[in-house]
mmCIF file of C-alpha atoms in Angstrom:
data_model
loop_
_atom_site.group_PDB
_atom_site.id
_atom_site.type_symbol
_atom_site.label_atom_id
_atom_site.label_comp_id
_atom_site.label_asym_id
_atom_site.label_seq_id
_atom_site.Cartn_x
_atom_site.Cartn_y
_atom_site.Cartn_z
ATOM 1 C CA MET A 20 20.150 -2.927 -9.100
ATOM 2 C CA ARG A 21 20.143 -4.181 -5.882
ATOM 3 C CA ASP A 22 17.002 -2.973 -4.373
ATOM 4 C CA SER A 23 14.110 -4.501 -5.950
ATOM 5 C CA PHE A 24 11.582 -3.022 -3.232
ATOM 6 C CA SER A 25 12.059 0.375 -4.808
ATOM 7 C CA ASN A 26 12.744 -0.763 -8.381
ATOM 8 C CA ARG A 27 9.036 -2.461 -7.899
ATOM 9 C CA TYR A 28 7.424 0.310 -7.379
ATOM 10 C CA VAL A 29 9.383 2.771 -10.088
ATOM 11 C CA PHE A 30 8.155 -0.271 -12.390
ATOM 12 C CA MET A 31 4.402 -0.140 -11.295
ATOM 13 C CA GLY A 32 4.795 4.101 -11.093
ATOM 14 C CA LEU A 33 6.284 3.855 -14.763
ATOM 15 C CA ALA A 34 3.208 1.363 -15.793
ATOM 16 C CA TYR A 35 0.494 3.506 -14.541
ATOM 17 C CA SER A 36 1.967 6.861 -15.588
ATOM 18 C CA LEU A 37 1.898 5.592 -19.097
ATOM 19 C CA LEU A 38 -1.645 4.043 -19.044
ATOM 20 C CA VAL A 39 -3.011 7.644 -17.991
ATOM 21 C CA THR A 40 -1.038 9.179 -20.628
ATOM 22 C CA GLY A 41 -2.540 6.833 -23.307
ATOM 23 C CA LEU A 42 -5.858 7.532 -21.886
ATOM 24 C CA ILE A 43 -5.519 11.191 -21.964
ATOM 25 C CA LEU A 44 -4.049 11.165 -25.492
ATOM 26 C CA LEU A 45 -7.382 8.662 -26.468
ATOM 27 C CA PHE A 46 -9.906 11.036 -24.846
ATOM 28 C CA SER A 47 -8.861 14.292 -24.254
ATOM 29 C CA THR A 48 -9.467 17.277 -26.853
ATOM 30 C CA GLN A 49 -6.537 18.886 -25.000
ATOM 31 C CA GLY A 50 -4.585 15.487 -25.450
ATOM 32 C CA GLU A 51 -1.082 16.476 -25.850
ATOM 33 C CA LYS A 52 -0.739 19.458 -23.212
ATOM 34 C CA LEU A 53 -2.525 17.409 -20.790
ATOM 35 C CA ALA A 54 -0.280 14.325 -21.429
ATOM 36 C CA LYS A 55 2.732 16.256 -21.743
ATOM 37 C CA SER A 56 1.891 17.838 -18.641
ATOM 38 C CA PHE A 57 1.121 14.868 -16.406
ATOM 39 C CA GLY A 58 4.265 12.718 -17.699
ATOM 40 C CA LEU A 59 6.257 15.674 -16.513
ATOM 41 C CA GLY A 60 5.093 15.586 -13.299
ATOM 42 C CA ALA A 61 4.594 11.404 -12.868
ATOM 43 C CA LEU A 62 8.819 11.727 -14.366
ATOM 44 C CA ILE A 63 9.437 14.149 -11.432
ATOM 45 C CA SER A 64 7.637 11.702 -8.656
ATOM 46 C CA ILE A 65 9.576 8.123 -9.838
ATOM 47 C CA VAL A 66 12.353 10.255 -9.679
ATOM 48 C CA LEU A 67 12.355 11.938 -6.198
ATOM 49 C CA PHE A 68 10.956 8.445 -4.836
ATOM 50 C CA LYS A 69 14.210 6.887 -6.353
ATOM 51 C CA GLU A 70 16.041 9.176 -4.303
ATOM 52 C CA ILE A 71 13.954 9.276 -1.104
ATOM 53 C CA TYR A 72 14.759 5.169 -1.209
ATOM 54 C CA LEU A 73 18.676 6.131 -1.296
ATOM 55 C CA THR A 74 18.751 8.368 0.750
ATOM 56 C CA LEU A 75 17.308 6.885 3.629
ATOM 57 C CA ASP A 76 19.493 3.898 2.457
ATOM 58 C CA ARG A 77 22.880 6.301 2.788
ATOM 59 C CA ALA A 78 20.741 7.076 6.128
ATOM 60 C CA LEU A 79 20.977 3.935 8.124
ATOM 61 C CA SER A 80 24.666 3.507 7.367
ATOM 62 C CA MET A 81 25.201 6.594 9.430
ATOM 63 C CA GLU A 82 25.591 7.700 12.859
ATOM 64 C CA GLU A 83 21.845 9.736 14.040
ATOM 65 C CA ALA A 84 23.127 13.037 13.884
ATOM 66 C CA ARG A 85 24.165 13.222 10.166
ATOM 67 C CA ALA A 86 21.370 11.062 9.126
ATOM 68 C CA SER A 87 19.285 13.730 10.650
ATOM 69 C CA ARG A 88 21.004 16.404 8.727
ATOM 70 C CA LEU A 89 21.161 14.301 5.414
ATOM 71 C CA THR A 90 17.308 13.655 5.319
ATOM 72 C CA ALA A 91 16.743 17.469 6.274
ATOM 73 C CA ILE A 92 18.658 18.291 3.651
ATOM 74 C CA HIS A 93 17.113 16.453 1.203
ATOM 75 C CA TYR A 94 13.619 16.737 2.051
ATOM 76 C CA PHE A 95 14.103 20.589 1.697
ATOM 77 C CA ILE A 96 15.736 19.591 -2.029
ATOM 78 C CA ARG A 97 12.773 17.606 -3.018
ATOM 79 C CA TYR A 98 10.577 20.364 -1.854
ATOM 80 C CA ILE A 99 12.447 22.773 -3.946
ATOM 81 C CA PHE A 100 11.873 20.605 -7.031
ATOM 82 C CA TYR A 101 8.624 20.085 -6.691
ATOM 83 C CA PHE A 102 8.168 24.070 -6.431
ATOM 84 C CA ILE A 103 10.099 24.315 -9.820
ATOM 85 C CA VAL A 104 8.062 21.946 -11.620
ATOM 86 C CA LEU A 105 4.953 23.490 -10.503
ATOM 87 C CA LEU A 106 6.733 27.078 -11.359
ATOM 88 C CA ILE A 107 7.177 25.715 -14.620
ATOM 89 C CA GLY A 108 3.833 24.124 -15.426
ATOM 90 C CA ALA A 109 2.263 27.456 -14.010
ATOM 91 C CA LYS A 110 4.130 30.106 -15.894
ATOM 92 C CA ARG A 111 4.413 28.203 -19.524
ATOM 93 C CA PRO A 112 0.877 28.301 -21.748
ATOM 94 C CA ASP A 113 1.701 24.943 -23.301
ATOM 95 C CA MET A 114 1.608 22.929 -19.745
ATOM 96 C CA SER A 115 -1.655 22.067 -17.443
ATOM 97 C CA LEU A 116 -1.009 23.044 -13.358
ATOM 98 C CA LEU A 117 -3.348 20.390 -12.700
ATOM 99 C CA ALA A 118 -2.088 17.675 -14.906
ATOM 100 C CA ILE A 119 1.415 18.062 -13.403
ATOM 101 C CA PHE A 120 0.020 18.399 -10.083
ATOM 102 C CA PHE A 121 -1.704 15.024 -10.770
ATOM 103 C CA GLY A 122 1.509 13.631 -12.274
ATOM 104 C CA LEU A 123 3.177 14.519 -9.141
ATOM 105 C CA MET A 124 0.780 12.692 -7.082
ATOM 106 C CA SER A 125 1.382 9.210 -9.379
ATOM 107 C CA MET A 126 3.958 7.720 -6.825
ATOM 108 C CA LYS A 127 1.735 8.274 -3.858
ATOM 109 C CA ILE A 128 -1.432 7.209 -5.412
ATOM 110 C CA VAL A 129 0.627 3.959 -6.776
ATOM 111 C CA ILE A 130 1.638 2.982 -3.830
ATOM 112 C CA HIS A 131 -1.674 3.295 -1.800
ATOM 113 C CA ILE A 132 -3.066 1.150 -4.806
ATOM 114 C CA SER A 133 0.081 -1.288 -4.100
ATOM 115 C CA ASN A 134 -0.902 -1.792 -0.614
ATOM 116 C CA MET A 135 -4.579 -1.801 -0.743
ATOM 117 C CA PHE A 136 -4.043 -5.191 -3.216
ATOM 118 C CA ALA A 137 -1.740 -6.179 -0.888
ATOM 119 C CA TYR A 138 -4.096 -5.755 2.353
ATOM 120 C CA PHE A 139 -6.937 -7.664 0.202
ATOM 121 C CA THR A 140 -5.204 -10.773 -0.575
ATOM 122 C CA ARG A 141 -3.374 -10.776 3.162
ATOM 123 C CA ARG A 142 -7.076 -11.051 4.246
ATOM 124 C CA ARG A 143 -7.988 -13.620 1.343
ATOM 125 C CA LYS A 144 -5.369 -15.749 2.512
ATOM 126 C CA GLU A 145 -6.377 -15.371 6.369
ATOM 127 C CA GLU A 146 -9.852 -16.722 5.817
ATOM 128 C CA LYS A 147 -8.498 -19.592 3.701
ATOM 129 C CA PHE A 148 -6.126 -20.956 5.605
ATOM 130 C CA GLY A 149 -7.852 -19.812 8.720
ATOM 131 C CA HIS A 150 -7.593 -16.329 11.133
ATOM 132 C CA ARG A 151 -3.649 -14.906 11.275
ATOM 133 C CA ASN A 152 -2.161 -17.844 9.768
ATOM 134 C CA ILE A 153 -1.623 -16.688 6.379
ATOM 135 C CA TYR A 154 0.539 -19.739 5.280
ATOM 136 C CA PRO A 155 -0.360 -22.842 3.752
ATOM 137 C CA PRO A 156 -0.012 -25.960 5.545
ATOM 138 C CA GLY A 157 3.516 -27.129 6.317
ATOM 139 C CA GLU A 158 5.262 -24.003 5.691
ATOM 140 C CA SER A 159 5.607 -22.495 8.998
ATOM 141 C CA GLY A 160 6.774 -18.618 7.475
ATOM 142 C CA ASP A 161 9.972 -18.196 9.827
ATOM 143 C CA LEU A 162 12.803 -16.419 8.152
ATOM 144 C CA ASP A 163 15.546 -18.401 9.826
ATOM 145 C CA SER A 164 14.559 -22.219 8.955
#
């Protein structure tokens, strides 16, 4: 797909989810129940993150009133999905509501961790090349050049 920005986060979300699911299976006494629940929450989280990206991409090409209506409708649809997934977790005895909740938070965790690493990487470059000059000597960083 053409949107490498959201695909990068989706890939990191999948990697994080697989890692956590594997750790749950290895170290938990209720591994299958927790892994299935976390996996469901993580999958829904990834799908809804991608849906946010696609909605905002569509909204940017619309006039303001239509874009506002589109984003509000999709906002409520996302929360209905969250509600349905949490309701399934609460009703089924073979699923853990807490694990589903943490699965739903997985993309948020991935984004925060990724931004934290980007921040510290940028700070290290600033310290190495001087204050606010994050580009090595000979590179201007201008997008137009």
